PDB file of N, CA, C and O in Angstrom:
ATOM      1  N   MET A   1     -19.153 -28.209   6.235  1.00 78.00           N
ATOM      2  CA  MET A   1     -20.366 -27.789   6.283  1.00 78.00           C
ATOM      3  C   MET A   1     -21.171 -28.556   7.615  1.00 78.00           C
ATOM      4  O   MET A   1     -20.934 -29.826   8.103  1.00 78.00           O
ATOM      5  N   ILE A   2     -21.304 -27.485   8.956  1.00 90.00           N
ATOM      6  CA  ILE A   2     -21.900 -28.290   9.644  1.00 90.00           C
ATOM      7  C   ILE A   2     -23.687 -28.101   9.699  1.00 90.00           C
ATOM      8  O   ILE A   2     -23.889 -27.012   9.549  1.00 90.00           O
ATOM      9  N   ILE A   3     -24.225 -29.688   9.952  1.00 95.00           N
ATOM     10  CA  ILE A   3     -25.536 -29.419  10.098  1.00 95.00           C
ATOM     11  C   ILE A   3     -26.445 -29.817  10.958  1.00 95.00           C
ATOM     12  O   ILE A   3     -25.243 -30.611  11.352  1.00 95.00           O
ATOM     13  N   THR A   4     -27.418 -30.412  10.784  1.00 96.00           N
ATOM     14  CA  THR A   4     -27.592 -30.610  12.523  1.00 96.00           C
ATOM     15  C   THR A   4     -28.879 -31.680  11.890  1.00 96.00           C
ATOM     16  O   THR A   4     -29.139 -32.579  11.240  1.00 96.00           O
ATOM     17  N   GLY A   5     -28.666 -32.466  13.412  1.00 97.00           N
ATOM     18  CA  GLY A   5     -30.051 -33.431  13.184  1.00 97.00           C
ATOM     19  C   GLY A   5     -31.363 -33.571  12.222  1.00 97.00           C
ATOM     20  O   GLY A   5     -31.929 -34.685  11.481  1.00 97.00           O
ATOM     21  N   MET A   6     -31.445 -32.389  12.706  1.00 96.00           N
ATOM     22  CA  MET A   6     -32.924 -32.390  12.112  1.00 96.00           C
ATOM     23  C   MET A   6     -32.825 -31.559  11.246  1.00 96.00           C
ATOM     24  O   MET A   6     -34.239 -32.109   9.804  1.00 96.00           O
ATOM     25  N   GLN A   7     -31.835 -30.944  10.461  1.00 98.00           N
ATOM     26  CA  GLN A   7     -31.287 -30.734   9.378  1.00 98.00           C
ATOM     27  C   GLN A   7     -31.430 -32.129   7.809  1.00 98.00           C
ATOM     28  O   GLN A   7     -32.185 -32.147   6.846  1.00 98.00           O
ATOM     29  N   ILE A   8     -30.926 -33.208   8.835  1.00 98.00           N
ATOM     30  CA  ILE A   8     -30.487 -34.281   8.463  1.00 98.00           C
ATOM     31  C   ILE A   8     -32.275 -34.921   7.628  1.00 98.00           C
ATOM     32  O   ILE A   8     -32.466 -35.819   6.874  1.00 98.00           O
ATOM     33  N   ARG A   9     -33.276 -34.730   8.923  1.00 97.00           N
ATOM     34  CA  ARG A   9     -34.224 -35.964   8.094  1.00 97.00           C
ATOM     35  C   ARG A   9     -34.883 -35.011   8.237  1.00 97.00           C
ATOM     36  O   ARG A   9     -36.258 -35.552   7.009  1.00 97.00           O
ATOM     37  N   ALA A  10     -35.025 -33.763   7.864  1.00 98.00           N
ATOM     38  CA  ALA A  10     -35.560 -32.926   6.586  1.00 98.00           C
ATOM     39  C   ALA A  10     -35.349 -33.144   5.271  1.00 98.00           C
ATOM     40  O   ALA A  10     -36.307 -33.079   4.707  1.00 98.00           O
ATOM     41  N   ALA A  11     -34.313 -33.176   5.298  1.00 98.00           N
ATOM     42  CA  ALA A  11     -33.914 -33.134   4.561  1.00 98.00           C
ATOM     43  C   ALA A  11     -34.397 -34.602   3.345  1.00 98.00           C
ATOM     44  O   ALA A  11     -34.742 -34.537   2.390  1.00 98.00           O
ATOM     45  N   ARG A  12     -34.157 -35.727   3.841  1.00 98.00           N
ATOM     46  CA  ARG A  12     -34.336 -36.968   3.510  1.00 98.00           C
ATOM     47  C   ARG A  12     -36.245 -37.354   3.893  1.00 98.00           C
ATOM     48  O   ARG A  12     -36.467 -37.363   2.493  1.00 98.00           O
ATOM     49  N   GLY A  13     -36.658 -36.815   4.406  1.00 97.00           N
ATOM     50  CA  GLY A  13     -38.737 -36.669   3.794  1.00 97.00           C
ATOM     51  C   GLY A  13     -38.378 -35.758   3.330  1.00 97.00           C
ATOM     52  O   GLY A  13     -39.443 -36.087   2.988  1.00 97.00           O
ATOM     53  N   ALA A  14     -37.957 -34.882   2.938  1.00 97.00           N
ATOM     54  CA  ALA A  14     -37.917 -33.421   1.931  1.00 97.00           C
ATOM     55  C   ALA A  14     -38.484 -34.479   0.058  1.00 97.00           C
ATOM     56  O   ALA A  14     -38.855 -34.661  -0.995  1.00 97.00           O
ATOM     57  N   LEU A  15     -37.117 -35.498  -0.017  1.00 97.00           N
ATOM     58  CA  LEU A  15     -36.485 -35.926  -0.778  1.00 97.00           C
ATOM     59  C   LEU A  15     -37.461 -37.971  -0.586  1.00 97.00           C
ATOM     60  O   LEU A  15     -37.691 -38.374  -1.909  1.00 97.00           O
ATOM     61  N   GLY A  16     -38.171 -37.920   0.272  1.00 97.00           N
ATOM     62  CA  GLY A  16     -39.070 -38.684   0.180  1.00 97.00           C
ATOM     63  C   GLY A  16     -37.479 -40.004   0.179  1.00 97.00           C
ATOM     64  O   GLY A  16     -38.189 -41.706   0.169  1.00 97.00           O
ATOM     65  N   TRP A  17     -36.844 -40.096   0.941  1.00 98.00           N
ATOM     66  CA  TRP A  17     -35.964 -41.421   0.864  1.00 98.00           C
ATOM     67  C   TRP A  17     -35.627 -42.381   2.146  1.00 98.00           C
ATOM     68  O   TRP A  17     -35.834 -40.995   3.369  1.00 98.00           O
ATOM     69  N   SER A  18     -35.664 -43.140   2.413  1.00 98.00           N
ATOM     70  CA  SER A  18     -36.151 -44.042   4.388  1.00 98.00           C
ATOM     71  C   SER A  18     -33.985 -44.063   4.135  1.00 98.00           C
ATOM     72  O   SER A  18     -33.340 -43.599   3.533  1.00 98.00           O
ATOM     73  N   VAL A  19     -33.586 -44.210   4.776  1.00 98.00           N
ATOM     74  CA  VAL A  19     -32.282 -44.285   6.236  1.00 98.00           C
ATOM     75  C   VAL A  19     -31.286 -45.214   4.746  1.00 98.00           C
ATOM     76  O   VAL A  19     -30.258 -44.869   5.168  1.00 98.00           O
ATOM     77  N   LYS A  20     -31.789 -46.021   4.562  1.00 98.00           N
ATOM     78  CA  LYS A  20     -31.588 -47.462   3.912  1.00 98.00           C
ATOM     79  C   LYS A  20     -30.741 -46.530   2.459  1.00 98.00           C
ATOM     80  O   LYS A  20     -29.943 -46.408   2.127  1.00 98.00           O
ATOM     81  N   ASN A  21     -31.552 -45.614   1.732  1.00 98.00           N
ATOM     82  CA  ASN A  21     -31.627 -45.295   0.178  1.00 98.00           C
ATOM     83  C   ASN A  21     -30.385 -43.914   0.749  1.00 98.00           C
ATOM     84  O   ASN A  21     -29.325 -43.959  -0.141  1.00 98.00           O
ATOM     85  N   LEU A  22     -30.437 -43.236   1.898  1.00 98.00           N
ATOM     86  CA  LEU A  22     -29.494 -42.006   1.956  1.00 98.00           C
ATOM     87  C   LEU A  22     -28.251 -42.552   2.138  1.00 98.00           C
ATOM     88  O   LEU A  22     -27.005 -42.293   1.831  1.00 98.00           O
ATOM     89  N   SER A  23     -28.595 -44.189   3.032  1.00 98.00           N
ATOM     90  CA  SER A  23     -27.024 -44.580   3.506  1.00 98.00           C
ATOM     91  C   SER A  23     -26.144 -45.560   1.867  1.00 98.00           C
ATOM     92  O   SER A  23     -25.089 -45.075   1.959  1.00 98.00           O
ATOM     93  N   GLU A  24     -26.984 -46.053   0.918  1.00 98.00           N
ATOM     94  CA  GLU A  24     -26.764 -46.586  -0.724  1.00 98.00           C
ATOM     95  C   GLU A  24     -26.051 -45.155  -1.564  1.00 98.00           C
ATOM     96  O   GLU A  24     -24.995 -44.979  -1.675  1.00 98.00           O
ATOM     97  N   ARG A  25     -27.127 -44.085  -1.048  1.00 98.00           N
ATOM     98  CA  ARG A  25     -25.996 -42.910  -1.730  1.00 98.00           C
ATOM     99  C   ARG A  25     -25.425 -42.128  -1.452  1.00 98.00           C
ATOM    100  O   ARG A  25     -24.729 -41.204  -1.752  1.00 98.00           O
ATOM    101  N   SER A  26     -25.163 -42.449  -0.302  1.00 98.00           N
ATOM    102  CA  SER A  26     -23.960 -41.862   0.431  1.00 98.00           C
ATOM    103  C   SER A  26     -22.788 -42.205   1.477  1.00 98.00           C
ATOM    104  O   SER A  26     -21.468 -41.796   1.608  1.00 98.00           O
ATOM    105  N   GLY A  27     -23.077 -43.495   1.173  1.00 97.00           N
ATOM    106  CA  GLY A  27     -22.069 -44.819   1.913  1.00 97.00           C
ATOM    107  C   GLY A  27     -22.261 -44.595   3.305  1.00 97.00           C
ATOM    108  O   GLY A  27     -20.294 -44.961   3.890  1.00 97.00           O
ATOM    109  N   VAL A  28     -22.012 -43.533   4.164  1.00 97.00           N
ATOM    110  CA  VAL A  28     -22.273 -43.876   5.485  1.00 97.00           C
ATOM    111  C   VAL A  28     -23.163 -44.447   6.484  1.00 97.00           C
ATOM    112  O   VAL A  28     -24.452 -45.173   5.200  1.00 97.00           O
ATOM    113  N   GLY A  29     -23.049 -44.861   7.103  1.00 97.00           N
ATOM    114  CA  GLY A  29     -24.283 -46.854   7.319  1.00 97.00           C
ATOM    115  C   GLY A  29     -25.300 -46.223   8.541  1.00 97.00           C
ATOM    116  O   GLY A  29     -25.405 -45.106   9.079  1.00 97.00           O
ATOM    117  N   THR A  30     -26.298 -46.978   8.156  1.00 98.00           N
ATOM    118  CA  THR A  30     -27.270 -46.793   8.415  1.00 98.00           C
ATOM    119  C   THR A  30     -27.565 -46.602   9.923  1.00 98.00           C
ATOM    120  O   THR A  30     -28.257 -45.781  10.568  1.00 98.00           O
ATOM    121  N   ALA A  31     -26.982 -47.381  10.786  1.00 97.00           N
ATOM    122  CA  ALA A  31     -26.643 -47.157  12.302  1.00 97.00           C
ATOM    123  C   ALA A  31     -26.166 -45.646  12.608  1.00 97.00           C
ATOM    124  O   ALA A  31     -26.360 -45.103  13.496  1.00 97.00           O
ATOM    125  N   THR A  32     -25.225 -44.942  12.062  1.00 97.00           N
ATOM    126  CA  THR A  32     -24.847 -43.960  11.131  1.00 97.00           C
ATOM    127  C   THR A  32     -25.729 -43.065  11.595  1.00 97.00           C
ATOM    128  O   THR A  32     -26.061 -41.989  12.112  1.00 97.00           O
ATOM    129  N   ILE A  33     -26.603 -42.803  10.097  1.00 98.00           N
ATOM    130  CA  ILE A  33     -27.487 -42.071   9.754  1.00 98.00           C
ATOM    131  C   ILE A  33     -28.614 -42.275  11.789  1.00 98.00           C
ATOM    132  O   ILE A  33     -28.659 -41.070  11.306  1.00 98.00           O
ATOM    133  N   VAL A  34     -28.741 -42.792  11.252  1.00 98.00           N
ATOM    134  CA  VAL A  34     -30.072 -42.928  12.782  1.00 98.00           C
ATOM    135  C   VAL A  34     -29.618 -42.431  13.577  1.00 98.00           C
ATOM    136  O   VAL A  34     -30.390 -41.224  13.988  1.00 98.00           O
ATOM    137  N   ARG A  35     -28.829 -42.611  14.086  1.00 97.00           N
ATOM    138  CA  ARG A  35     -27.158 -41.923  15.669  1.00 97.00           C
ATOM    139  C   ARG A  35     -27.447 -40.545  14.676  1.00 97.00           C
ATOM    140  O   ARG A  35     -27.852 -39.058  15.913  1.00 97.00           O
ATOM    141  N   TYR A  36     -27.278 -39.721  14.173  1.00 97.00           N
ATOM    142  CA  TYR A  36     -27.257 -38.527  13.465  1.00 97.00           C
ATOM    143  C   TYR A  36     -28.715 -38.028  13.656  1.00 97.00           C
ATOM    144  O   TYR A  36     -28.560 -36.651  14.057  1.00 97.00           O
ATOM    145  N   GLU A  37     -29.604 -38.182  13.759  1.00 97.00           N
ATOM    146  CA  GLU A  37     -30.830 -38.538  13.155  1.00 97.00           C
ATOM    147  C   GLU A  37     -31.566 -37.681  14.514  1.00 97.00           C
ATOM    148  O   GLU A  37     -32.289 -36.707  15.351  1.00 97.00           O
ATOM    149  N   GLU A  38     -30.616 -38.321  16.131  1.00 97.00           N
ATOM    150  CA  GLU A  38     -31.330 -38.380  16.627  1.00 97.00           C
ATOM    151  C   GLU A  38     -30.426 -37.336  17.433  1.00 97.00           C
ATOM    152  O   GLU A  38     -31.544 -36.669  18.686  1.00 97.00           O
ATOM    153  N   VAL A  39     -29.738 -36.758  17.304  1.00 94.00           N
ATOM    154  CA  VAL A  39     -29.086 -35.837  17.959  1.00 94.00           C
ATOM    155  C   VAL A  39     -30.154 -34.432  17.880  1.00 94.00           C
ATOM    156  O   VAL A  39     -30.321 -34.268  16.561  1.00 94.00           O
ATOM    157  N   VAL A  40     -30.246 -33.754  19.116  1.00 91.00           N
ATOM    158  CA  VAL A  40     -29.911 -32.755  18.795  1.00 91.00           C
ATOM    159  C   VAL A  40     -29.344 -31.702  18.803  1.00 91.00           C
ATOM    160  O   VAL A  40     -28.190 -31.779  19.926  1.00 91.00           O
ATOM    161  N   GLY A  41     -28.756 -30.766  17.548  1.00 92.00           N
ATOM    162  CA  GLY A  41     -27.956 -30.023  17.540  1.00 92.00           C
ATOM    163  C   GLY A  41     -27.278 -30.610  16.366  1.00 92.00           C
ATOM    164  O   GLY A  41     -27.688 -31.320  15.276  1.00 92.00           O
ATOM    165  N   ILE A  42     -25.719 -30.302  16.849  1.00 93.00           N
ATOM    166  CA  ILE A  42     -24.718 -31.225  15.641  1.00 93.00           C
ATOM    167  C   ILE A  42     -24.460 -32.174  16.209  1.00 93.00           C
ATOM    168  O   ILE A  42     -24.118 -32.305  17.345  1.00 93.00           O
ATOM    169  N   PRO A  43     -24.837 -33.473  14.927  1.00 94.00           N
ATOM    170  CA  PRO A  43     -23.983 -34.188  15.718  1.00 94.00           C
ATOM    171  C   PRO A  43     -22.541 -34.407  15.724  1.00 94.00           C
ATOM    172  O   PRO A  43     -22.187 -33.840  14.599  1.00 94.00           O
ATOM    173  N   LYS A  44     -21.712 -35.351  16.063  1.00 92.00           N
ATOM    174  CA  LYS A  44     -20.579 -35.390  16.212  1.00 92.00           C
ATOM    175  C   LYS A  44     -20.072 -36.951  15.190  1.00 92.00           C
ATOM    176  O   LYS A  44     -20.790 -37.727  15.142  1.00 92.00           O
ATOM    177  N   THR A  45     -18.795 -36.478  14.385  1.00 88.00           N
ATOM    178  CA  THR A  45     -18.664 -37.306  13.283  1.00 88.00           C
ATOM    179  C   THR A  45     -17.284 -37.973  12.758  1.00 88.00           C
ATOM    180  O   THR A  45     -16.002 -36.349  13.720  1.00 88.00           O
ATOM    181  N   ARG A  46     -16.873 -38.660  12.122  1.00 82.00           N
ATOM    182  CA  ARG A  46     -15.969 -38.921  12.522  1.00 82.00           C
ATOM    183  C   ARG A  46     -15.983 -39.181  10.574  1.00 82.00           C
ATOM    184  O   ARG A  46     -16.437 -39.322   9.796  1.00 82.00           O
ATOM    185  N   LYS A  47     -14.309 -38.941  10.449  1.00 85.00           N
ATOM    186  CA  LYS A  47     -14.230 -39.915   9.353  1.00 85.00           C
ATOM    187  C   LYS A  47     -15.683 -39.629   7.698  1.00 85.00           C
ATOM    188  O   LYS A  47     -15.620 -39.790   5.908  1.00 85.00           O
ATOM    189  N   GLY A  48     -15.283 -37.458   8.127  1.00 93.00           N
ATOM    190  CA  GLY A  48     -16.244 -37.433   7.257  1.00 93.00           C
ATOM    191  C   GLY A  48     -17.631 -37.413   6.609  1.00 93.00           C
ATOM    192  O   GLY A  48     -17.906 -37.152   6.058  1.00 93.00           O
ATOM    193  N   ASN A  49     -18.224 -38.591   7.566  1.00 95.00           N
ATOM    194  CA  ASN A  49     -19.230 -38.943   7.276  1.00 95.00           C
ATOM    195  C   ASN A  49     -20.620 -37.716   7.240  1.00 95.00           C
ATOM    196  O   ASN A  49     -21.330 -37.724   6.326  1.00 95.00           O
ATOM    197  N   LEU A  50     -20.426 -36.120   7.976  1.00 95.00           N
ATOM    198  CA  LEU A  50     -21.535 -35.698   7.206  1.00 95.00           C
ATOM    199  C   LEU A  50     -21.161 -34.857   6.365  1.00 95.00           C
ATOM    200  O   LEU A  50     -22.286 -34.778   5.067  1.00 95.00           O
ATOM    201  N   ASP A  51     -19.673 -34.822   6.256  1.00 96.00           N
ATOM    202  CA  ASP A  51     -19.655 -34.738   5.072  1.00 96.00           C
ATOM    203  C   ASP A  51     -20.341 -35.872   2.986  1.00 96.00           C
ATOM    204  O   ASP A  51     -20.792 -34.770   2.584  1.00 96.00           O
ATOM    205  N   LEU A  52     -19.915 -36.405   3.209  1.00 97.00           N
ATOM    206  CA  LEU A  52     -21.224 -37.340   2.685  1.00 97.00           C
ATOM    207  C   LEU A  52     -21.901 -37.821   2.729  1.00 97.00           C
ATOM    208  O   LEU A  52     -22.436 -37.245   1.625  1.00 97.00           O
ATOM    209  N   ILE A  53     -23.068 -37.222   3.393  1.00 98.00           N
ATOM    210  CA  ILE A  53     -24.495 -36.889   3.992  1.00 98.00           C
ATOM    211  C   ILE A  53     -24.512 -35.597   2.609  1.00 98.00           C
ATOM    212  O   ILE A  53     -25.427 -35.305   2.064  1.00 98.00           O
ATOM    213  N   VAL A  54     -24.063 -34.282   3.259  1.00 97.00           N
ATOM    214  CA  VAL A  54     -24.386 -33.629   2.632  1.00 97.00           C
ATOM    215  C   VAL A  54     -24.023 -33.178   1.366  1.00 97.00           C
ATOM    216  O   VAL A  54     -25.048 -32.808   0.769  1.00 97.00           O
ATOM    217  N   ASP A  55     -22.854 -34.715   0.620  1.00 97.00           N
ATOM    218  CA  ASP A  55     -22.879 -34.364  -0.099  1.00 97.00           C
ATOM    219  C   ASP A  55     -23.687 -34.541  -1.201  1.00 97.00           C
ATOM    220  O   ASP A  55     -24.592 -34.582  -2.793  1.00 97.00           O
ATOM    221  N   ALA A  56     -24.519 -35.968  -0.951  1.00 98.00           N
ATOM    222  CA  ALA A  56     -25.164 -36.911  -1.212  1.00 98.00           C
ATOM    223  C   ALA A  56     -27.099 -35.989  -1.101  1.00 98.00           C
ATOM    224  O   ALA A  56     -27.231 -36.185  -2.544  1.00 98.00           O
ATOM    225  N   PHE A  57     -27.351 -35.395  -0.276  1.00 98.00           N
ATOM    226  CA  PHE A  57     -28.181 -33.880  -0.739  1.00 98.00           C
ATOM    227  C   PHE A  57     -28.262 -33.535  -1.707  1.00 98.00           C
ATOM    228  O   PHE A  57     -28.875 -32.523  -1.747  1.00 98.00           O
ATOM    229  N   THR A  58     -27.015 -33.169  -1.870  1.00 97.00           N
ATOM    230  CA  THR A  58     -26.307 -31.262  -2.058  1.00 97.00           C
ATOM    231  C   THR A  58     -26.968 -32.265  -3.905  1.00 97.00           C
ATOM    232  O   THR A  58     -26.992 -31.150  -5.246  1.00 97.00           O
ATOM    233  N   GLN A  59     -25.924 -32.946  -4.028  1.00 97.00           N
ATOM    234  CA  GLN A  59     -26.949 -33.993  -5.102  1.00 97.00           C
ATOM    235  C   GLN A  59     -27.596 -33.848  -5.755  1.00 97.00           C
ATOM    236  O   GLN A  59     -28.351 -33.837  -7.241  1.00 97.00           O
ATOM    237  N   ALA A  60     -28.933 -34.245  -4.901  1.00 97.00           N
ATOM    238  CA  ALA A  60     -29.778 -34.082  -5.115  1.00 97.00           C
ATOM    239  C   ALA A  60     -31.101 -32.877  -5.190  1.00 97.00           C
ATOM    240  O   ALA A  60     -32.004 -33.023  -4.759  1.00 97.00           O
ATOM    241  N   GLY A  61     -30.567 -32.008  -4.717  1.00 97.00           N
ATOM    242  CA  GLY A  61     -30.878 -31.057  -5.069  1.00 97.00           C
ATOM    243  C   GLY A  61     -31.485 -30.127  -3.458  1.00 97.00           C
ATOM    244  O   GLY A  61     -31.514 -28.893  -3.236  1.00 97.00           O
ATOM    245  N   ILE A  62     -30.594 -30.639  -2.917  1.00 98.00           N
ATOM    246  CA  ILE A  62     -31.308 -30.005  -1.270  1.00 98.00           C
ATOM    247  C   ILE A  62     -29.510 -28.837  -0.860  1.00 98.00           C
ATOM    248  O   ILE A  62     -28.668 -28.721  -1.273  1.00 98.00           O
ATOM    249  N   GLU A  63     -30.176 -27.636  -0.443  1.00 97.00           N
ATOM    250  CA  GLU A  63     -29.486 -26.480  -0.326  1.00 97.00           C
ATOM    251  C   GLU A  63     -29.563 -26.013   1.529  1.00 97.00           C
ATOM    252  O   GLU A  63     -30.751 -26.656   2.202  1.00 97.00           O
ATOM    253  N   PHE A  64     -28.378 -26.705   2.401  1.00 97.00           N
ATOM    254  CA  PHE A  64     -28.835 -26.134   4.121  1.00 97.00           C
ATOM    255  C   PHE A  64     -29.011 -25.158   3.964  1.00 97.00           C
ATOM    256  O   PHE A  64     -27.367 -24.292   3.200  1.00 97.00           O
ATOM    257  N   ILE A  65     -29.806 -24.542   4.509  1.00 96.00           N
ATOM    258  CA  ILE A  65     -29.454 -22.921   4.912  1.00 96.00           C
ATOM    259  C   ILE A  65     -29.625 -22.437   6.947  1.00 96.00           C
ATOM    260  O   ILE A  65     -30.168 -23.461   6.817  1.00 96.00           O
ATOM    261  N   GLY A  66     -29.637 -21.683   6.702  1.00 94.00           N
ATOM    262  CA  GLY A  66     -29.430 -20.632   7.524  1.00 94.00           C
ATOM    263  C   GLY A  66     -27.834 -20.957   8.885  1.00 94.00           C
ATOM    264  O   GLY A  66     -26.767 -22.492   8.826  1.00 94.00           O
ATOM    265  N   THR A  67     -27.740 -20.946  10.078  1.00 92.00           N
ATOM    266  CA  THR A  67     -26.410 -21.826  10.872  1.00 92.00           C
ATOM    267  C   THR A  67     -26.796 -22.906  12.245  1.00 92.00           C
ATOM    268  O   THR A  67     -28.561 -22.564  12.548  1.00 92.00           O
ATOM    269  N   PRO A  68     -26.688 -24.005  12.524  1.00 89.00           N
ATOM    270  CA  PRO A  68     -26.800 -24.821  13.633  1.00 89.00           C
ATOM    271  C   PRO A  68     -26.984 -24.158  14.996  1.00 89.00           C
ATOM    272  O   PRO A  68     -28.384 -24.188  15.600  1.00 89.00           O
ATOM    273  N   ASP A  69     -27.754 -22.070  14.984  1.00 90.00           N
ATOM    274  CA  ASP A  69     -27.435 -21.933  16.105  1.00 90.00           C
ATOM    275  C   ASP A  69     -28.482 -20.842  15.924  1.00 90.00           C
ATOM    276  O   ASP A  69     -29.305 -20.442  16.932  1.00 90.00           O
ATOM    277  N   ASP A  70     -28.943 -20.788  14.567  1.00 92.00           N
ATOM    278  CA  ASP A  70     -29.274 -19.477  14.068  1.00 92.00           C
ATOM    279  C   ASP A  70     -30.320 -20.177  12.938  1.00 92.00           C
ATOM    280  O   ASP A  70     -29.965 -20.034  10.949  1.00 92.00           O
ATOM    281  N   ARG A  71     -31.798 -20.787  13.277  1.00 93.00           N
ATOM    282  CA  ARG A  71     -32.552 -20.872  12.372  1.00 93.00           C
ATOM    283  C   ARG A  71     -31.937 -21.951  10.609  1.00 93.00           C
ATOM    284  O   ARG A  71     -32.636 -22.329   9.894  1.00 93.00           O
ATOM    285  N   PRO A  72     -31.889 -23.297  11.375  1.00 95.00           N
ATOM    286  CA  PRO A  72     -31.140 -24.250  10.484  1.00 95.00           C
ATOM    287  C   PRO A  72     -32.441 -24.527   9.435  1.00 95.00           C
ATOM    288  O   PRO A  72     -33.524 -25.056   9.863  1.00 95.00           O
ATOM    289  N   GLY A  73     -32.271 -25.274   8.207  1.00 96.00           N
ATOM    290  CA  GLY A  73     -33.474 -25.733   7.768  1.00 96.00           C
ATOM    291  C   GLY A  73     -33.000 -25.572   6.032  1.00 96.00           C
ATOM    292  O   GLY A  73     -31.865 -26.160   6.506  1.00 96.00           O
ATOM    293  N   ILE A  74     -33.959 -25.971   5.551  1.00 97.00           N
ATOM    294  CA  ILE A  74     -33.320 -26.992   4.180  1.00 97.00           C
ATOM    295  C   ILE A  74     -33.762 -25.666   2.630  1.00 97.00           C
ATOM    296  O   ILE A  74     -34.996 -25.700   3.380  1.00 97.00           O
ATOM    297  N   ARG A  75     -33.388 -26.061   2.097  1.00 96.00           N
ATOM    298  CA  ARG A  75     -34.143 -24.945   0.704  1.00 96.00           C
ATOM    299  C   ARG A  75     -34.095 -26.686  -0.707  1.00 96.00           C
ATOM    300  O   ARG A  75     -33.024 -26.745  -0.931  1.00 96.00           O
ATOM    301  N   ILE A  76     -34.649 -26.807  -1.503  1.00 96.00           N
ATOM    302  CA  ILE A  76     -35.113 -27.667  -2.327  1.00 96.00           C
ATOM    303  C   ILE A  76     -35.287 -27.230  -3.691  1.00 96.00           C
ATOM    304  O   ILE A  76     -35.921 -26.323  -3.852  1.00 96.00           O
ATOM    305  N   GLY A  77     -34.560 -27.854  -4.318  1.00 93.00           N
ATOM    306  CA  GLY A  77     -34.632 -27.466  -5.521  1.00 93.00           C
ATOM    307  C   GLY A  77     -33.679 -28.467  -6.847  1.00 93.00           C
ATOM    308  O   GLY A  77     -34.426 -29.487  -6.274  1.00 93.00           O
ATOM    309  N   LYS A  78     -33.343 -28.229  -8.010  1.00 91.00           N
ATOM    310  CA  LYS A  78     -33.237 -28.953  -8.679  1.00 91.00           C
ATOM    311  C   LYS A  78     -32.316 -30.039  -9.015  1.00 91.00           C
ATOM    312  O   LYS A  78     -30.846 -29.206  -7.804  1.00 91.00           O
ATOM    313  N   PRO A  79     -32.175 -30.845  -9.101  1.00 90.00           N
ATOM    314  CA  PRO A  79     -31.236 -32.317  -8.869  1.00 90.00           C
ATOM    315  C   PRO A  79     -29.905 -32.098  -9.819  1.00 90.00           C
ATOM    316  O   PRO A  79     -29.953 -30.952 -10.692  1.00 90.00           O
ATOM    317  N   LYS A  80     -28.518 -32.180  -9.788  1.00 83.00           N
ATOM    318  CA  LYS A  80     -27.789 -31.655  -9.841  1.00 83.00           C
ATOM    319  C   LYS A  80     -27.024 -32.968 -11.540  1.00 83.00           C
ATOM    320  O   LYS A  80     -27.108 -33.670 -10.494  1.00 83.00           O
ATOM    321  N   SER A  81     -26.615 -32.305 -12.270  1.00 73.00           N
ATOM    322  CA  SER A  81     -26.663 -33.507 -13.436  1.00 73.00           C
ATOM    323  C   SER A  81     -25.245 -33.804 -12.955  1.00 73.00           C
ATOM    324  O   SER A  81     -24.483 -33.401 -12.794  1.00 73.00           O
TER     325      SER A  81
END
């Protein structure tokens, strides 16, 4: 899934997670997360890091909506069991 830096920040904020929390839950380094969040648009990624971040948020109940070019956002739901 393709997400934007703004969506990462929004999802993290909605869950009350710090960068460190997201790093621990996704396995992606804190410096990488900070760099992704600073990008306007879609962050360039390696090693499937965006997929790991999306998976961590999805498990916590976040759904990514819209497209990077058309109203990207998040929807908050129930965490997956």
